[in-house]
Amino acid sequence: MKFQFKIQPYQTEAVDAVIQVFNGQSNHGPSSYIRDLGVRPKPQQSGEEQTQLANYDQLSEEEIDATGYKNADVELSDEQLLLNIRTLQSQNNIKLSPALVKGLGRCSLDIEMETGTGKTYVYTKTIFEMNRRYGWSKFIVVVPSIAIREGVKKSLEMTEDHFMQCYGKKARFFVYDSKNLGQIDTFSSDGGISVMIINTQAFAASLNEEKNVEGRKGDSAARIIYSERDNFGSRRPIDVIAANRPIIIMDEPQKMGGEVTQKALKNFRPLFTLNYSATHAKQHNLIYVLDALDAFNQRLVKKIEVKGFEVRN
């Protein structure tokens, strides 16, 4: 059984808001670079097989493609980005941002959408639209828990054919697994749309250098992503990921506002960051709002309950 997805106007508006922030950006497609292949050990063979593999190193250099693809830089100046943001805010009756927020990458954009209105669908469509308009192809979806991570993965699976019909291409997506680091190399070498889904426990549990050492107390997954691994060519996974200059999409960022998590996110060297939530705890550059009242008036949710009042915008 396949689900049929209806394109909702408010979801298109949320996608367009992100696209308009980068008006003036050229589409260069993904930028190529030479990937760090790490140290590749010679297979242990004996006898006749060892003789046949005498030139293994030379052959492997020729056979393995070291080409990687990363997101092209944002060409726009800070002044142009802020102008685009403020123009968008004026159109949408949102309080104007006094400055460009650069917490993670060139800018941090907030998209406020009420729970149940399809945030995952919206940022998935945004991925395809940014690829079509600007050529960006490397994305990391960061989530606060394993349960949400699995939900995002399921959503990407369900909408795969839908977006294939809309854009004529599919996104390659995978869940980061510290036991399968080879997926990171594929993420880097793939010239198409690539999406990595990762939960904060995989990289932000411990950034204390004394704890990120084998044998000491600390989260093992965090140690893996920040340490040189023999089974990964003596490379650090975080360095291989960061070379792609990924665009980070934060799903429920209010649950990931801790100092350790925010510091860890900078290690990914994001191009810029998109924050999707119904309740942003920390404000960045707000570009789209679909609050509870809007969702109720548009019959997107069945009812709302008021717990308190707060003056916004």
Coordinates of C-alpha atoms in Angstrom, one line a residue:
M1 CA 0.0 0.0 0.0
K2 CA 1.4 3.4 -1.0
F3 CA 0.4 6.7 0.6
Q4 CA -0.8 9.6 -1.6
F5 CA 0.6 13.0 -0.6
K6 CA -1.3 16.2 -1.2
I7 CA 0.8 19.3 -1.5
Q8 CA -0.5 21.8 1.0
P9 CA -0.1 25.6 0.3
Y10 CA 1.2 26.4 3.8
Q11 CA 3.9 23.7 3.4
T12 CA 5.0 25.2 0.1
E13 CA 5.1 28.7 1.7
A14 CA 7.5 27.3 4.4
V15 CA 9.7 25.8 1.7
D16 CA 9.7 29.1 -0.3
A17 CA 10.7 31.1 2.8
V18 CA 14.0 29.2 3.1
I19 CA 14.6 29.4 -0.7
Q20 CA 14.0 33.2 -0.7
V21 CA 16.7 33.8 2.0
F22 CA 19.3 32.9 -0.6
N23 CA 17.9 34.9 -3.5
G24 CA 20.9 35.8 -5.7
Q25 CA 22.9 32.6 -5.0
S26 CA 24.2 30.9 -8.1
N27 CA 23.7 27.2 -8.8
H28 CA 27.2 25.7 -9.3
G29 CA 26.1 22.2 -8.4
P30 CA 28.2 20.3 -5.9
S31 CA 31.8 21.3 -5.6
S32 CA 34.4 18.5 -6.1
Y33 CA 37.4 17.9 -3.9
I34 CA 39.9 15.2 -3.2
R35 CA 38.7 13.0 -0.3
D36 CA 41.0 11.8 2.4
L37 CA 41.1 8.1 1.9
G38 CA 43.1 7.4 5.0
V39 CA 45.6 4.6 5.4
R40 CA 44.5 1.5 3.5
P41 CA 46.4 -1.5 4.9
K42 CA 47.7 -4.2 2.5
P43 CA 45.6 -7.4 2.8
Q44 CA 47.4 -10.2 4.6
Q45 CA 48.1 -13.0 2.0
S46 CA 50.7 -15.7 1.6
G47 CA 52.3 -17.7 -1.1
E48 CA 51.1 -17.2 -4.7
E49 CA 48.4 -14.8 -3.6
Q50 CA 51.0 -12.6 -1.9
T51 CA 53.0 -12.4 -5.2
Q52 CA 49.9 -11.5 -7.2
L53 CA 49.2 -8.6 -4.8
A54 CA 52.7 -7.2 -4.8
N55 CA 51.6 -4.1 -6.6
Y56 CA 48.4 -3.7 -4.4
D57 CA 49.1 -0.2 -3.3
Q58 CA 49.7 1.1 -6.9
L59 CA 46.6 -0.6 -8.2
S60 CA 44.4 0.5 -5.4
E61 CA 45.4 4.2 -6.0
E62 CA 44.3 3.8 -9.6
E63 CA 41.1 1.9 -9.0
I64 CA 39.7 3.9 -6.1
D65 CA 38.1 7.2 -7.0
A66 CA 39.1 9.8 -4.5
T67 CA 36.7 12.4 -5.8
G68 CA 34.3 13.8 -3.2
Y69 CA 31.5 16.4 -3.4
K70 CA 30.7 19.1 -1.0
N71 CA 28.2 22.0 -0.8
A72 CA 29.3 25.1 -2.7
D73 CA 29.9 28.2 -0.5
V74 CA 27.2 30.8 0.1
E75 CA 28.2 33.6 -2.3
L76 CA 26.0 36.2 -0.7
S77 CA 27.4 38.8 1.7
D78 CA 26.1 39.0 5.3
E79 CA 24.4 42.3 4.3
Q80 CA 22.6 40.6 1.4
L81 CA 21.5 37.7 3.5
L82 CA 20.1 40.0 6.2
L83 CA 18.4 42.1 3.6
N84 CA 16.7 39.0 2.2
I85 CA 15.7 37.8 5.7
R86 CA 14.2 41.2 6.6
T87 CA 12.3 41.5 3.3
L88 CA 10.8 38.1 4.0
Q89 CA 10.0 39.0 7.6
S90 CA 8.2 42.2 6.4
Q91 CA 6.1 40.2 4.0
N92 CA 5.1 37.7 6.7
N93 CA 4.5 40.2 9.5
I94 CA 7.4 38.9 11.6
K95 CA 9.5 41.1 13.8
L96 CA 12.6 42.2 11.9
S97 CA 15.9 40.7 12.9
P98 CA 18.4 43.3 14.1
A99 CA 21.4 41.2 12.9
L100 CA 22.4 38.0 11.1
V101 CA 22.6 35.1 13.6
K102 CA 25.7 33.0 12.8
G103 CA 25.7 30.4 15.6
L104 CA 26.2 27.5 13.2
G105 CA 27.4 28.4 9.7
R106 CA 26.6 31.5 7.7
C107 CA 23.2 31.9 9.3
S108 CA 20.7 30.1 11.6
L109 CA 17.1 30.2 10.3
D110 CA 14.0 29.4 12.4
I111 CA 10.9 27.8 10.8
E112 CA 8.1 27.7 13.4
M113 CA 5.4 25.1 12.6
E114 CA 2.8 23.7 14.9
T115 CA 3.1 20.0 15.9
G116 CA 1.2 17.8 13.4
T117 CA 1.5 20.1 10.4
G118 CA 4.2 18.1 8.6
K119 CA 7.6 19.6 9.6
T120 CA 9.4 16.5 8.3
Y121 CA 7.7 16.7 5.0
V122 CA 8.5 20.4 4.7
Y123 CA 12.2 20.1 5.4
T124 CA 12.5 17.1 3.1
K125 CA 10.9 19.1 0.3
T126 CA 13.2 22.0 1.2
I127 CA 16.1 19.7 0.6
F128 CA 15.0 18.9 -2.9
E129 CA 14.1 22.5 -3.7
M130 CA 17.5 23.8 -2.4
N131 CA 19.2 21.1 -4.6
R132 CA 17.2 22.2 -7.6
R133 CA 17.7 25.9 -7.1
Y134 CA 21.2 26.2 -5.7
G135 CA 22.8 22.8 -6.2
W136 CA 23.4 22.0 -2.6
S137 CA 23.3 18.2 -2.0
K138 CA 24.8 17.4 1.5
F139 CA 22.4 17.5 4.4
I140 CA 22.5 16.3 8.0
V141 CA 19.2 15.9 10.0
V142 CA 20.0 16.2 13.7
V143 CA 17.4 14.9 16.1
P144 CA 17.3 14.7 19.9
S145 CA 16.4 11.0 20.3
I146 CA 16.5 7.6 18.8
A147 CA 12.7 7.5 18.5
I148 CA 12.6 10.7 16.5
R149 CA 15.5 9.5 14.4
E150 CA 13.6 6.3 13.4
G151 CA 10.5 8.4 12.7
V152 CA 12.4 10.7 10.3
K153 CA 13.9 7.6 8.6
K154 CA 10.4 6.1 8.1
S155 CA 9.1 9.4 6.7
L156 CA 11.9 9.6 4.2
E157 CA 11.1 6.1 3.1
M158 CA 7.4 6.8 2.7
T159 CA 7.9 10.0 0.7
E160 CA 10.7 8.6 -1.6
D161 CA 8.4 7.9 -4.5
H162 CA 6.4 11.1 -4.0
F163 CA 9.5 13.3 -4.3
M164 CA 10.7 11.2 -7.2
Q165 CA 7.6 12.2 -9.1
C166 CA 8.0 15.8 -8.1
Y167 CA 11.7 16.2 -8.8
G168 CA 12.7 13.3 -10.9
K169 CA 15.4 12.1 -8.4
K170 CA 15.8 10.3 -5.1
A171 CA 17.8 11.2 -2.1
R172 CA 20.2 8.7 -0.6
F173 CA 19.6 8.7 3.2
F174 CA 21.0 6.7 6.0
V175 CA 21.2 6.7 9.8
Y176 CA 24.7 7.3 11.2
D177 CA 26.0 4.1 12.7
S178 CA 29.4 4.1 14.5
K179 CA 29.7 0.4 13.6
N180 CA 29.3 1.1 9.8
L181 CA 31.6 4.1 9.1
G182 CA 31.9 3.1 5.4
Q183 CA 28.5 4.9 4.9
I184 CA 30.3 8.2 5.5
D185 CA 32.6 7.6 2.6
T186 CA 29.6 7.0 0.4
F187 CA 28.0 10.2 1.7
S188 CA 31.1 12.1 0.6
S189 CA 31.6 10.5 -2.8
D190 CA 28.0 10.6 -3.9
G191 CA 27.3 13.5 -6.2
G192 CA 23.5 13.3 -5.7
I193 CA 21.4 14.3 -2.8
S194 CA 22.7 12.7 0.4
V195 CA 21.0 12.9 3.8
M196 CA 22.6 11.6 7.0
I197 CA 20.3 11.3 10.1
I198 CA 22.0 11.4 13.4
N199 CA 20.8 11.7 17.0
T200 CA 22.7 13.9 19.5
Q201 CA 23.8 10.9 21.6
A202 CA 26.0 9.8 18.8
F203 CA 28.3 12.9 18.9
A204 CA 27.5 15.1 21.9
A205 CA 27.6 12.8 25.0
S206 CA 31.1 13.8 26.0
L207 CA 33.5 16.3 24.6
N208 CA 35.9 16.3 27.5
E209 CA 39.2 15.3 25.9
E210 CA 40.2 13.3 28.9
K211 CA 37.0 11.3 28.6
N212 CA 37.2 10.8 24.8
V213 CA 40.0 8.3 25.3
E214 CA 39.6 4.6 25.1
G215 CA 39.3 3.0 28.5
R216 CA 38.0 6.1 30.2
K217 CA 34.4 6.9 31.2
G218 CA 32.3 8.5 28.4
D219 CA 30.0 7.7 25.6
S220 CA 31.5 5.2 23.2
A221 CA 29.8 6.6 20.2
A222 CA 31.1 10.0 20.9
R223 CA 34.6 8.7 21.3
I224 CA 34.3 7.0 17.9
I225 CA 33.2 10.0 15.9
Y226 CA 36.1 12.1 17.4
S227 CA 38.9 9.6 17.3
E228 CA 41.1 8.1 14.7
R229 CA 39.8 4.6 13.8
D230 CA 41.9 1.7 12.5
N231 CA 38.9 0.4 10.6
F232 CA 38.4 3.8 9.0
G233 CA 41.8 4.3 7.6
S234 CA 43.1 6.0 10.8
R235 CA 40.8 8.9 10.1
R236 CA 38.4 10.7 12.4
P237 CA 34.8 10.3 11.1
I238 CA 33.9 13.9 12.1
D239 CA 36.7 15.3 9.8
V240 CA 35.4 13.3 6.8
I241 CA 31.8 14.5 7.4
A242 CA 32.9 18.1 8.0
A243 CA 34.8 18.2 4.6
N244 CA 31.4 18.1 2.9
R245 CA 30.3 21.4 4.4
P246 CA 26.8 20.0 5.1
I247 CA 23.6 21.9 5.7
I248 CA 22.3 21.1 9.2
I249 CA 18.6 20.6 9.8
M250 CA 17.7 20.7 13.4
D251 CA 14.4 18.8 14.2
E252 CA 13.1 20.0 17.6
P253 CA 16.1 22.2 18.4
Q254 CA 14.7 23.3 21.7
K255 CA 15.6 19.9 23.0
M256 CA 19.2 20.3 21.8
G257 CA 20.1 23.7 23.2
G258 CA 22.7 22.4 25.7
E259 CA 26.2 23.8 25.7
V260 CA 27.8 20.5 25.0
T261 CA 25.5 19.8 22.0
Q262 CA 25.9 23.3 20.5
K263 CA 29.6 23.1 20.8
A264 CA 29.7 19.7 19.2
L265 CA 27.6 20.8 16.3
K266 CA 30.3 23.3 15.3
N267 CA 32.6 20.4 14.5
F268 CA 30.4 19.5 11.5
R269 CA 31.4 22.9 9.9
P270 CA 27.9 23.4 8.6
L271 CA 27.2 25.7 5.7
F272 CA 24.2 27.1 7.5
T273 CA 21.5 25.7 9.9
L274 CA 17.7 25.3 9.6
N275 CA 15.7 25.0 12.8
Y276 CA 12.3 23.4 12.7
S277 CA 10.1 23.5 15.8
A278 CA 6.7 24.5 17.2
T279 CA 8.3 26.0 20.3
H280 CA 11.7 27.6 19.7
A281 CA 13.5 28.0 23.0
K282 CA 16.3 30.2 21.5
Q283 CA 15.5 32.7 18.8
H284 CA 17.6 33.0 15.6
N285 CA 16.5 34.5 12.3
L286 CA 12.8 33.7 12.2
I287 CA 11.5 33.4 8.6
Y288 CA 8.2 31.5 8.8
V289 CA 5.5 31.1 11.4
L290 CA 2.6 28.7 11.5
D291 CA 1.6 28.9 15.1
A292 CA -1.2 27.0 17.0
L293 CA -3.9 29.6 16.2
D294 CA -3.0 29.6 12.5
A295 CA -3.0 25.8 12.4
F296 CA -6.5 25.7 14.1
N297 CA -7.9 28.4 11.8
Q298 CA -6.7 26.5 8.8
R299 CA -8.2 23.3 10.2
L300 CA -4.8 21.6 10.3
V301 CA -5.3 20.6 14.0
K302 CA -8.6 19.7 15.7
K303 CA -8.3 21.8 18.8
I304 CA -5.9 23.9 20.9
E305 CA -5.6 24.6 24.6
V306 CA -4.2 27.8 26.1
K307 CA -1.7 27.2 29.0
G308 CA -0.5 30.8 29.2
F309 CA 0.0 34.1 27.3
E310 CA 3.2 35.4 25.8
V311 CA 3.5 38.5 23.5
R312 CA 5.5 37.6 20.4
N313 CA 6.4 39.4 17.1

